[in-house]
Every structure is written in structure tokens, then in C-alpha cells.
Coordinates of N, CA and C in Angstrom, one line a residue:
Chain A
Q1 N 0.9 -1.0 0.0 CA 0.1 -0.1 0.0 C 0.9 1.2 -0.1
K2 N 0.9 1.9 -1.2 CA 1.6 3.3 -1.1 C 1.0 4.3 -0.4
E3 N 1.7 5.1 0.4 CA 1.3 6.0 1.5 C 2.0 7.2 1.2
V4 N 1.3 8.4 1.3 CA 1.8 9.7 1.4 C 1.3 10.3 2.7
E5 N 2.2 10.9 3.6 CA 1.7 11.5 4.7 C 2.0 12.9 4.7
Q6 N 1.2 13.7 5.3 CA 1.5 15.1 5.6 C 1.0 15.4 7.0
N7 N 1.4 16.5 7.6 CA 0.9 17.0 8.7 C -0.5 17.8 8.3
S8 N -1.5 17.4 8.9 CA -2.8 18.0 8.5 C -2.8 19.4 9.0
G9 N -2.2 19.8 10.0 CA -2.4 21.1 10.4 C -3.7 21.3 11.2
P10 N -4.3 22.6 11.4 CA -3.9 23.5 10.5 C -2.7 24.2 10.8
L11 N -2.0 25.0 9.9 CA -0.8 25.6 10.2 C -1.1 27.1 9.8
S12 N -0.8 27.9 10.9 CA -0.9 29.4 10.8 C 0.5 30.2 11.0
V13 N 0.6 30.9 9.9 CA 1.9 31.7 10.0 C 1.4 33.2 9.8
P14 N 2.2 34.2 10.2 CA 1.9 35.7 10.0 C 2.4 35.9 8.5
E15 N 1.7 36.9 8.0 CA 2.1 37.5 6.7 C 3.5 37.8 6.6
G16 N 4.3 37.4 5.5 CA 5.6 37.7 5.5 C 6.5 36.7 5.9
A17 N 6.0 35.6 6.7 CA 6.9 34.7 7.2 C 7.1 33.6 6.3
I18 N 7.9 32.5 6.6 CA 8.0 31.4 5.8 C 7.2 30.2 6.2
A19 N 6.4 29.7 5.4 CA 5.6 28.6 5.8 C 6.3 27.2 5.2
S20 N 6.3 26.4 6.1 CA 7.0 25.1 5.7 C 6.1 23.8 5.7
L21 N 6.0 23.3 4.8 CA 5.0 22.1 4.5 C 5.8 20.8 4.3
N22 N 5.5 19.7 4.9 CA 6.3 18.5 4.8 C 5.5 17.3 4.5
C23 N 6.2 16.4 3.8 CA 5.5 15.2 3.2 C 6.5 14.1 3.2
T24 N 6.1 12.7 3.5 CA 6.9 11.6 3.5 C 6.1 10.5 2.7
Y25 N 6.8 9.9 2.1 CA 6.1 8.7 1.1 C 6.8 7.3 1.5
S26 N 6.1 6.4 1.1 CA 6.4 5.1 1.6 C 7.2 4.3 0.5
D27 N 6.7 4.7 -0.8 CA 7.3 3.8 -1.8 C 8.5 4.3 -2.4
R28 N 9.6 3.5 -2.3 CA 11.0 4.1 -2.7 C 11.1 4.1 -4.2
G29 N 10.2 3.4 -4.9 CA 10.3 3.5 -6.3 C 9.6 5.0 -6.9
S30 N 9.2 5.7 -6.1 CA 8.6 6.9 -6.6 C 9.5 7.9 -7.4
Q31 N 9.1 8.4 -8.3 CA 9.9 9.1 -9.1 C 9.7 10.6 -9.3
S32 N 8.3 10.9 -9.3 CA 7.9 12.2 -9.5 C 7.0 12.6 -8.3
F33 N 7.2 14.1 -8.0 CA 6.7 14.5 -6.8 C 6.0 15.8 -7.0
F34 N 4.8 16.1 -6.5 CA 4.2 17.4 -6.8 C 3.6 17.9 -5.8
W35 N 3.6 19.3 -5.7 CA 2.8 20.0 -4.9 C 1.6 20.8 -5.4
Y36 N 0.4 20.6 -5.0 CA -0.7 21.2 -5.6 C -1.3 22.0 -4.3
R37 N -1.9 23.1 -4.8 CA -2.8 24.1 -4.0 C -4.1 23.9 -4.2
Q38 N -4.9 23.6 -3.1 CA -6.4 23.6 -3.4 C -7.2 24.6 -2.5
Y39 N -7.9 25.8 -3.1 CA -8.6 26.6 -2.4 C -10.0 25.9 -2.0
S40 N -10.4 26.2 -1.1 CA -11.9 25.7 -0.6 C -12.9 25.7 -1.8
G41 N -13.4 24.6 -2.0 CA -14.5 24.4 -3.1 C -13.9 24.5 -4.5
K42 N -12.8 24.5 -4.6 CA -12.0 24.5 -6.1 C -11.2 23.3 -6.3
S43 N -10.7 22.8 -7.3 CA -9.9 21.9 -7.6 C -8.5 22.1 -7.5
P44 N -7.7 21.1 -7.4 CA -6.2 21.3 -7.3 C -5.6 22.0 -8.3
E45 N -4.4 22.9 -8.0 CA -3.7 23.5 -9.1 C -2.3 23.3 -8.9
L46 N -1.5 23.0 -9.8 CA -0.1 22.7 -9.7 C 0.7 23.8 -9.3
I47 N 1.4 23.7 -8.1 CA 2.3 24.8 -7.7 C 3.9 24.2 -8.1
M48 N 4.3 23.2 -7.8 CA 5.6 22.7 -8.0 C 5.6 21.2 -8.4
S49 N 6.8 20.9 -9.3 CA 7.0 19.5 -9.4 C 8.4 19.5 -9.3
I50 N 8.9 18.4 -8.7 CA 10.4 18.0 -8.5 C 10.5 16.5 -8.6
Y51 N 11.7 16.3 -9.4 CA 12.1 14.9 -9.7 C 13.3 14.3 -9.3
S52 N 14.4 15.3 -8.9 CA 15.6 14.8 -8.4 C 15.9 15.5 -7.0
N53 N 16.9 15.0 -6.3 CA 17.2 15.3 -5.0 C 17.7 16.8 -5.1
G54 N 17.2 17.4 -4.0 CA 17.9 18.8 -4.0 C 16.8 19.8 -3.8
D55 N 17.1 21.1 -4.1 CA 16.1 22.2 -4.1 C 15.7 22.5 -5.5
K56 N 14.5 23.1 -5.6 CA 13.9 23.7 -6.9 C 13.2 24.8 -6.6
E57 N 13.4 26.0 -6.9 CA 12.8 27.4 -6.6 C 12.1 27.9 -7.8
D58 N 11.1 28.4 -7.3 CA 10.2 29.1 -8.6 C 9.4 30.2 -7.8
G59 N 9.9 31.3 -8.0 CA 9.4 32.6 -7.3 C 9.6 32.5 -5.8
R60 N 8.6 32.6 -5.1 CA 8.4 32.4 -3.7 C 8.3 30.9 -3.1
F61 N 8.3 30.0 -4.0 CA 8.1 28.5 -3.6 C 9.5 28.1 -3.9
T62 N 9.8 27.1 -3.1 CA 10.9 26.1 -2.9 C 10.5 24.9 -2.6
A63 N 10.8 23.9 -3.5 CA 10.5 22.3 -3.1 C 11.8 21.8 -3.0
Q64 N 12.0 20.9 -1.9 CA 13.0 20.2 -1.5 C 12.7 18.6 -1.7
L65 N 13.8 17.9 -2.0 CA 13.4 16.4 -2.3 C 14.7 15.8 -1.8
N66 N 14.3 14.9 -0.7 CA 15.5 13.7 -0.3 C 14.9 12.5 -0.3
K67 N 15.4 11.8 -1.4 CA 14.9 10.4 -1.8 C 15.4 9.4 -0.7
A68 N 16.6 9.6 -0.3 CA 17.1 8.7 0.9 C 16.0 8.7 2.1
S69 N 15.7 9.7 2.6 CA 14.9 9.9 3.5 C 13.3 9.8 3.2
Q70 N 13.1 9.7 1.9 CA 11.8 9.7 1.5 C 10.9 10.7 1.9
Y71 N 11.4 12.0 1.6 CA 10.8 13.2 2.2 C 10.8 14.3 1.1
V72 N 9.8 15.2 1.1 CA 9.7 16.1 0.1 C 8.9 17.3 1.0
S73 N 9.5 18.4 0.6 CA 8.9 19.7 1.4 C 8.7 20.9 0.5
L74 N 7.7 21.7 0.9 CA 7.5 23.0 0.1 C 7.8 24.1 1.1
L75 N 8.6 25.1 0.7 CA 8.6 26.5 1.5 C 8.1 27.5 0.8
I76 N 7.4 28.4 1.5 CA 6.7 29.4 0.8 C 7.2 30.7 1.5
R77 N 8.0 31.3 0.9 CA 8.5 32.5 1.5 C 7.8 33.8 1.2
D78 N 7.7 34.8 2.1 CA 7.1 35.9 2.2 C 5.5 35.6 1.9
S79 N 5.2 34.8 3.0 CA 3.7 34.3 2.8 C 2.8 35.3 2.7
Q80 N 1.6 35.3 2.0 CA 0.6 36.4 1.6 C -0.7 35.7 2.2
P81 N -1.7 36.5 2.5 CA -2.9 35.9 2.9 C -3.6 35.0 1.7
S82 N -3.2 35.6 0.6 CA -3.7 34.6 -0.8 C -3.1 33.4 -0.9
D83 N -2.2 33.0 0.0 CA -1.5 31.6 -0.1 C -2.4 30.7 1.0
S84 N -3.2 31.3 1.8 CA -4.2 30.5 2.6 C -5.0 29.3 1.8
A85 N -4.7 28.2 1.9 CA -5.2 27.0 1.2 C -4.9 26.0 1.8
T86 N -5.4 24.8 1.1 CA -4.8 23.5 1.5 C -3.8 23.0 0.5
Y87 N -2.6 22.4 1.0 CA -1.5 22.2 0.1 C -1.5 20.6 0.1
L88 N -1.6 19.9 -1.1 CA -1.7 18.5 -1.3 C -0.3 18.0 -1.9
C89 N 0.3 17.2 -1.2 CA 1.6 16.5 -1.7 C 1.2 15.3 -2.5
A90 N 1.7 15.2 -3.8 CA 1.3 13.9 -4.6 C 2.5 13.2 -5.1
V91 N 2.5 12.0 -5.3 CA 3.7 11.2 -5.5 C 3.2 10.3 -6.7
S92 N 4.2 10.1 -7.7 CA 3.8 9.1 -8.9 C 5.0 8.1 -9.0
S93 N 4.5 7.1 -9.1 CA 5.6 5.9 -9.3 C 5.8 5.5 -10.7
G94 N 7.0 5.6 -11.2 CA 7.2 4.8 -12.6 C 6.3 5.2 -13.7
S95 N 5.8 4.2 -14.4 CA 5.0 4.5 -15.6 C 3.6 4.5 -15.3
A96 N 3.4 4.3 -13.9 CA 1.9 4.0 -13.6 C 1.0 5.5 -13.7
R97 N 1.8 6.4 -13.6 CA 1.2 7.7 -13.9 C 0.0 8.2 -12.7
Q98 N -0.3 7.2 -11.9 CA -1.3 7.5 -11.1 C -0.7 8.1 -9.9
L99 N -1.4 9.3 -9.4 CA -0.9 10.1 -8.3 C -1.6 9.4 -7.0
T100 N -0.6 9.3 -5.9 CA -1.2 9.0 -4.7 C -1.0 10.5 -3.8
F101 N -2.2 10.9 -3.3 CA -2.1 12.2 -2.6 C -2.0 12.0 -1.0
G102 N -1.4 12.8 -0.5 CA -1.5 13.0 1.1 C -2.9 13.6 1.3
S103 N -3.1 13.7 2.7 CA -4.3 14.2 3.2 C -4.3 15.7 3.1
G104 N -3.2 16.3 2.9 CA -3.2 17.8 2.7 C -2.9 18.5 4.1
T105 N -2.3 19.6 4.0 CA -2.0 20.7 5.1 C -2.8 21.9 4.9
Q106 N -3.5 22.3 5.8 CA -4.4 23.7 5.6 C -3.6 24.6 6.2
L107 N -3.2 25.5 5.3 CA -2.4 26.7 5.8 C -3.2 27.9 5.7
T108 N -3.0 28.8 6.9 CA -3.6 30.1 7.1 C -2.6 31.0 7.3
V109 N -2.6 32.1 6.5 CA -1.6 33.2 6.6 C -2.2 34.4 7.3
L110 N -2.0 34.9 8.3 CA -2.7 35.8 9.0 C -2.2 37.3 8.6
P111 N -3.1 38.2 8.3 CA -2.7 39.6 7.9 C -2.0 40.3 9.1
Chain B
G1 N -0.1 26.4 -20.2 CA 0.0 25.0 -19.6 C -1.2 24.2 -20.1
A2 N -1.3 23.0 -19.8 CA -2.4 22.2 -20.3 C -3.8 22.6 -19.5
V3 N -4.8 22.5 -20.5 CA -6.0 22.7 -19.9 C -6.9 21.6 -20.0
V4 N -7.7 21.5 -19.0 CA -8.7 20.4 -18.9 C -10.0 21.1 -18.3
S5 N -11.1 20.8 -19.1 CA -12.3 21.4 -18.9 C -13.4 20.3 -18.6
Q6 N -14.1 20.7 -17.5 CA -14.8 19.7 -16.9 C -16.3 20.5 -16.8
H7 N -17.3 19.5 -17.0 CA -18.6 20.2 -17.3 C -19.8 19.0 -16.7
P8 N -20.8 19.3 -16.0 CA -21.1 20.6 -15.5 C -20.2 20.8 -14.2
S9 N -20.4 22.1 -13.7 CA -19.6 22.3 -12.5 C -20.5 22.1 -11.2
W10 N -21.7 21.9 -11.4 CA -22.6 21.9 -10.2 C -23.9 21.0 -10.7
V11 N -24.2 20.1 -10.0 CA -25.5 19.4 -10.3 C -26.4 19.1 -9.1
I12 N -27.7 19.4 -9.2 CA -28.5 18.8 -8.0 C -29.5 18.1 -8.7
C13 N -29.8 16.9 -8.2 CA -30.8 16.1 -8.8 C -31.5 15.2 -7.7
K14 N -32.4 14.5 -8.1 CA -33.3 13.8 -7.2 C -32.4 12.3 -7.1
S15 N -32.9 11.6 -6.0 CA -32.3 10.1 -5.9 C -33.0 9.4 -6.9
G16 N -32.0 8.5 -7.6 CA -32.3 7.7 -8.7 C -32.1 8.2 -10.0
T17 N -31.6 9.3 -10.0 CA -31.4 9.9 -11.5 C -29.9 9.5 -11.8
S18 N -29.7 9.4 -13.1 CA -28.3 9.1 -13.5 C -27.7 10.7 -14.1
V19 N -26.4 10.8 -13.7 CA -25.8 12.0 -13.9 C -24.5 11.9 -14.5
K20 N -24.3 12.5 -15.8 CA -23.2 12.4 -16.7 C -22.2 13.7 -16.4
I21 N -21.0 13.3 -16.3 CA -19.9 14.3 -16.1 C -18.9 14.3 -17.2
E22 N -18.7 15.3 -17.9 CA -17.7 15.3 -19.0 C -16.4 15.8 -18.7
C23 N -15.4 15.3 -19.2 CA -13.9 15.8 -18.9 C -13.2 16.0 -20.4
R24 N -12.8 17.1 -20.6 CA -12.2 17.3 -21.9 C -10.8 17.9 -21.8
S25 N -9.8 17.4 -22.6 CA -8.5 18.0 -22.7 C -8.6 19.0 -23.9
L26 N -8.3 20.2 -23.7 CA -8.6 21.3 -24.7 C -7.4 21.5 -25.6
D27 N -6.2 21.2 -25.2 CA -5.1 21.7 -26.0 C -4.1 20.5 -26.0
F28 N -4.6 19.2 -25.7 CA -3.7 18.2 -26.1 C -4.4 17.0 -26.0
Q29 N -3.9 15.8 -26.6 CA -4.4 14.6 -26.7 C -4.2 13.7 -25.4
A30 N -5.2 13.1 -24.7 CA -5.0 12.4 -23.6 C -5.6 10.9 -23.6
T31 N -4.6 10.0 -23.8 CA -5.0 8.6 -23.8 C -5.5 8.1 -22.6
T32 N -5.0 8.8 -21.6 CA -5.5 8.3 -20.2 C -6.0 9.7 -19.4
M33 N -7.1 9.4 -18.8 CA -7.6 10.4 -17.7 C -7.9 9.8 -16.5
F34 N -8.0 10.5 -15.5 CA -8.3 10.0 -14.2 C -9.4 10.7 -13.6
W35 N -10.3 10.0 -12.8 CA -11.4 10.4 -12.0 C -11.2 10.4 -10.5
Y36 N -11.3 11.4 -9.9 CA -11.2 11.5 -8.4 C -12.5 11.8 -7.8
R37 N -12.7 11.5 -6.4 CA -13.7 11.8 -5.7 C -13.2 12.4 -4.4
Q38 N -13.7 13.5 -3.8 CA -13.4 14.2 -2.8 C -14.4 14.5 -1.8
F39 N -14.3 14.0 -0.7 CA -15.4 14.3 0.4 C -15.0 15.5 1.1
P40 N -15.9 16.4 1.9 CA -15.4 17.5 2.5 C -14.4 17.1 3.6
K41 N -13.2 18.1 3.5 CA -12.2 18.1 4.3 C -11.3 16.7 4.2
Q42 N -11.4 16.0 3.1 CA -10.5 14.9 2.9 C -9.9 15.2 1.7
S43 N -8.9 14.1 1.2 CA -8.0 14.4 0.3 C -8.7 13.7 -1.0
L44 N -8.1 13.9 -2.0 CA -8.6 13.2 -3.3 C -8.4 11.6 -3.3
M45 N -9.4 11.0 -3.8 CA -9.2 9.5 -3.7 C -9.5 9.2 -5.4
L46 N -8.6 8.4 -5.9 CA -8.6 7.9 -7.3 C -9.8 6.9 -7.3
M47 N -10.7 7.2 -8.2 CA -11.9 6.3 -8.4 C -11.4 5.3 -9.6
A48 N -10.9 5.8 -10.7 CA -10.6 4.9 -11.8 C -9.7 5.6 -12.8
T49 N -9.0 4.8 -13.6 CA -8.3 5.5 -14.7 C -9.0 5.3 -16.0
S50 N -9.2 6.2 -16.9 CA -10.0 6.1 -18.0 C -8.8 6.0 -19.2
N51 N -9.1 4.8 -19.8 CA -8.2 4.7 -21.0 C -9.0 4.8 -22.4
E52 N -8.6 5.6 -23.3 CA -9.0 5.7 -24.6 C -9.1 4.5 -25.3
G53 N -10.3 4.1 -25.8 CA -10.5 3.0 -26.6 C -10.7 1.6 -25.8
S54 N -10.4 1.8 -24.7 CA -10.6 0.4 -23.8 C -11.3 0.6 -22.4
K55 N -11.3 -0.4 -21.8 CA -12.3 -0.4 -20.5 C -11.4 0.3 -19.5
A56 N -12.1 1.1 -18.6 CA -11.4 1.8 -17.5 C -11.0 0.9 -16.5
T57 N -9.7 1.3 -15.7 CA -9.4 0.5 -14.5 C -10.0 1.1 -13.3
Y58 N -10.6 0.3 -12.5 CA -11.3 0.7 -11.4 C -10.5 0.5 -10.1
E59 N -10.3 1.5 -9.2 CA -9.8 1.1 -7.8 C -10.7 0.3 -6.9
Q60 N -9.9 -0.3 -6.1 CA -10.6 -1.4 -5.2 C -11.7 -0.7 -4.4
G61 N -13.0 -1.2 -4.5 CA -14.0 -0.6 -3.6 C -15.0 0.3 -4.6
V62 N -14.5 0.5 -5.7 CA -15.2 1.3 -6.6 C -16.2 0.5 -7.6
E63 N -17.6 0.8 -7.4 CA -18.4 0.0 -8.3 C -18.5 0.3 -9.6
K64 N -18.0 -0.6 -10.5 CA -17.9 -0.5 -11.9 C -19.4 -0.2 -12.5
D65 N -20.4 -0.8 -12.0 CA -21.8 -0.7 -12.6 C -22.5 0.8 -12.0
K66 N -21.8 1.1 -11.1 CA -22.4 2.3 -10.5 C -21.8 3.6 -11.1
F67 N -20.5 3.5 -11.4 CA -19.7 4.7 -12.0 C -19.3 4.2 -13.4
L68 N -20.0 4.7 -14.4 CA -19.5 4.2 -15.8 C -18.7 5.1 -16.4
I69 N -17.4 4.6 -17.0 CA -16.7 5.4 -17.4 C -16.6 5.3 -19.0
N70 N -16.6 6.2 -19.7 CA -16.5 6.0 -21.3 C -15.3 7.0 -21.8
H71 N -14.4 6.5 -22.6 CA -13.2 7.4 -23.1 C -13.3 7.0 -24.5
A72 N -14.1 7.8 -25.2 CA -14.3 7.4 -26.9 C -13.4 8.1 -27.6
S73 N -12.8 9.1 -27.1 CA -11.9 10.0 -28.0 C -10.7 10.3 -27.2
L74 N -9.7 10.9 -27.9 CA -8.4 11.4 -27.2 C -8.8 12.6 -26.4
T75 N -9.9 13.1 -26.6 CA -10.0 14.4 -25.8 C -11.2 14.4 -24.8
L76 N -11.8 13.4 -24.8 CA -13.1 13.2 -23.9 C -13.3 12.1 -23.2
S77 N -13.4 12.1 -21.8 CA -14.0 11.1 -21.0 C -15.2 11.5 -20.2
T78 N -16.0 10.5 -20.0 CA -17.3 10.7 -19.3 C -17.4 9.8 -18.1
L79 N -17.8 10.4 -17.1 CA -18.2 9.5 -15.9 C -19.8 9.8 -15.7
T80 N -20.3 8.7 -15.6 CA -21.8 8.6 -15.4 C -22.1 7.9 -14.1
V81 N -22.7 8.7 -13.2 CA -23.1 8.1 -12.0 C -24.5 7.6 -12.2
T82 N -24.8 6.3 -12.0 CA -26.1 5.7 -12.3 C -27.0 5.6 -11.1
S83 N -28.1 5.8 -11.1 CA -29.0 5.7 -10.1 C -28.5 6.3 -8.9
A84 N -28.2 7.6 -8.9 CA -27.5 8.3 -7.8 C -28.4 8.2 -6.6
H85 N -27.7 8.2 -5.5 CA -28.4 8.4 -4.1 C -27.6 9.3 -3.3
P86 N -28.1 9.7 -2.2 CA -27.6 10.9 -1.5 C -26.0 10.6 -0.9
E87 N -25.8 9.3 -0.6 CA -24.3 8.8 -0.4 C -23.3 9.2 -1.6
D88 N -24.0 9.3 -2.8 CA -22.9 9.7 -3.9 C -22.7 11.2 -3.9
S89 N -23.2 12.0 -3.2 CA -23.0 13.3 -3.2 C -21.6 13.5 -2.8
S90 N -20.9 14.3 -3.7 CA -19.5 14.5 -3.5 C -19.0 15.5 -4.5
F91 N -17.7 15.7 -4.4 CA -16.9 16.5 -5.5 C -16.1 15.6 -6.4
Y92 N -16.6 15.7 -7.7 CA -15.8 14.7 -8.6 C -15.0 15.6 -9.5
I93 N -13.6 15.1 -9.6 CA -12.6 15.9 -10.4 C -12.0 14.9 -11.4
C94 N -11.7 15.5 -12.5 CA -11.1 14.7 -13.4 C -9.6 15.3 -13.7
S95 N -8.8 14.5 -14.1 CA -7.5 15.0 -14.5 C -6.9 14.3 -15.7
A96 N -5.9 14.9 -16.5 CA -5.3 14.2 -17.7 C -3.9 14.7 -17.5
G97 N -3.0 14.0 -18.3 CA -1.6 14.2 -18.3 C -0.8 13.3 -17.6
G98 N 0.2 13.5 -17.1 CA 0.9 12.6 -16.3 C 2.0 11.9 -17.2
V99 N 2.1 11.9 -18.5 CA 3.0 11.2 -19.4 C 4.5 11.6 -19.0
G100 N 5.1 10.4 -19.1 CA 6.5 10.7 -18.7 C 6.7 11.4 -17.3
G101 N 5.8 11.1 -16.4 CA 6.1 11.8 -14.9 C 5.8 13.0 -15.0
Q102 N 5.3 13.7 -16.0 CA 4.7 15.0 -15.9 C 3.5 15.2 -15.2
P103 N 3.3 16.6 -14.6 CA 2.3 16.7 -13.7 C 0.8 16.3 -14.5
Q104 N -0.1 16.0 -13.6 CA -1.4 16.0 -13.9 C -2.1 17.3 -14.0
H105 N -3.1 17.6 -14.7 CA -3.9 18.9 -14.6 C -5.2 18.4 -14.3
F106 N -5.8 19.3 -13.5 CA -7.1 19.1 -13.2 C -8.3 19.8 -13.8
G107 N -9.4 19.3 -14.0 CA -10.5 20.0 -14.2 C -11.0 20.8 -13.1
D108 N -12.0 21.6 -13.3 CA -12.4 22.5 -12.2 C -13.4 21.7 -11.3
G109 N -13.7 20.4 -11.5 CA -14.6 19.6 -10.5 C -16.0 19.9 -10.9
T110 N -16.7 18.8 -10.5 CA -18.1 18.8 -10.4 C -18.7 18.4 -9.1
R111 N -19.6 19.4 -8.5 CA -20.1 19.2 -7.2 C -21.4 18.6 -7.4
L112 N -21.6 17.4 -7.1 CA -22.8 16.6 -7.1 C -23.7 16.5 -5.9
S113 N -24.8 16.8 -5.8 CA -25.8 16.9 -4.8 C -27.0 16.2 -5.1
I114 N -27.1 14.9 -4.3 CA -28.3 14.2 -4.7 C -29.2 14.3 -3.4
L115 N -30.5 14.7 -3.8 CA -31.6 15.0 -2.8 C -32.3 13.7 -2.3

């Protein structure tokens, strides 16, 4: 059973702070890792994808992957109230293309 | 980026009605699409993988006769909830993509309410 685990939160940070979201996965064969943001009542939208160990930065977002520790994280710098949402970690293995989602972390950025 | 369109966005109907949801890939051909279900405050659960020109692959516990999937073209997959009951009320979301490990892109979702 492939599992993806996230701290469910809720996580609250003040505006301008760094928000740190964490995710662990059980399948060592996992090759593709994604962070999706989901606003209440909406469908998920892709924030970041990462495929190799290390950091990947895109604007205020940085994804970090450590395959040895089976750990992936998302940092949001200079957090804004508009970042308040549920963040879903998703993992894909090999050619299956199916995504396994974590339960999501609810983030609130306080003005 | 890739665009996936889902229709309708919202359905309210009486118990016993069958409801069809459409998922279209607008700017790319999708041999595979995915159907998810999401209950309030829960994560997405994969229901089935829709394969163009062949039968869908259903996840364990998902009733094939209840949730009919048709993927007749490279740009359209449909999910029909047959004889819907209140317990089928949920947020249904389709996605496409994922080829070569690339991200899946999601439709806007369909909120289904069965009275």
C-alpha cells in the first residue's frame, strides 16, 4: 500500500513569514513529486514539481526532495493571505502515472 | 499550460437519477484520464483510470456498474453516476496528463448533490 503522509495542520503563519510544509512517502520507487494548492471548493492547481534530489525554486516557492529519507517539502517565502489554502503532496511511481495524494495541510496566513 | 475542462460544475438532482460528467482535454490528446472523488475536508481519492478505446481500470471498492466511464476519443472522457443516491453526493474531479512523469492537470470539478 503506497502511502503519502502530511501534517494535517492547520498551520498558521503571519504575513511575510516562511511557511514550511512537509511530506513523507512510503514507496521507494517513486519518481515524480508534486505540490498542489487547493482553495476551498476548488480543484487542485499545480504549484511545483520536483524529480531529483535537492532544491527547486520558483518565485516564492521552493520544493526540496530527499529520496534517501523519502521526504519532500515545500517552503513558501514571504507568505501572503492569498496563500491560505490546503496544500496537497502527490507522488507518482514509474510509468503508472497514477498519483497518490497526502491528506493535505491547511495553511492560514494571518494578515 | 495544459487545460482540462470539466462540465457541469454543479449538479443537484433527485435520488435515482443518472448524472453524466464530461472531462475534456482542450489543448492536448489524452490517452489516459483520471477520475477522483473528494469528500469534505478529505483528500482526493482515485476512483478509476480512464483509457481511450478500452475499459477503465477501477480502484478497489469502486463499483463499476455504479460509476460508468467512457473514453471514446483522445480528448473526452465521461463519468456517469447511475441511479445516484444521497451517499454519492461529493466533489468529482477529473485530470489528464502525467505522461513521462509530468504533472496531471485537473478540471474545475463537479459538485454533485443528490436529494
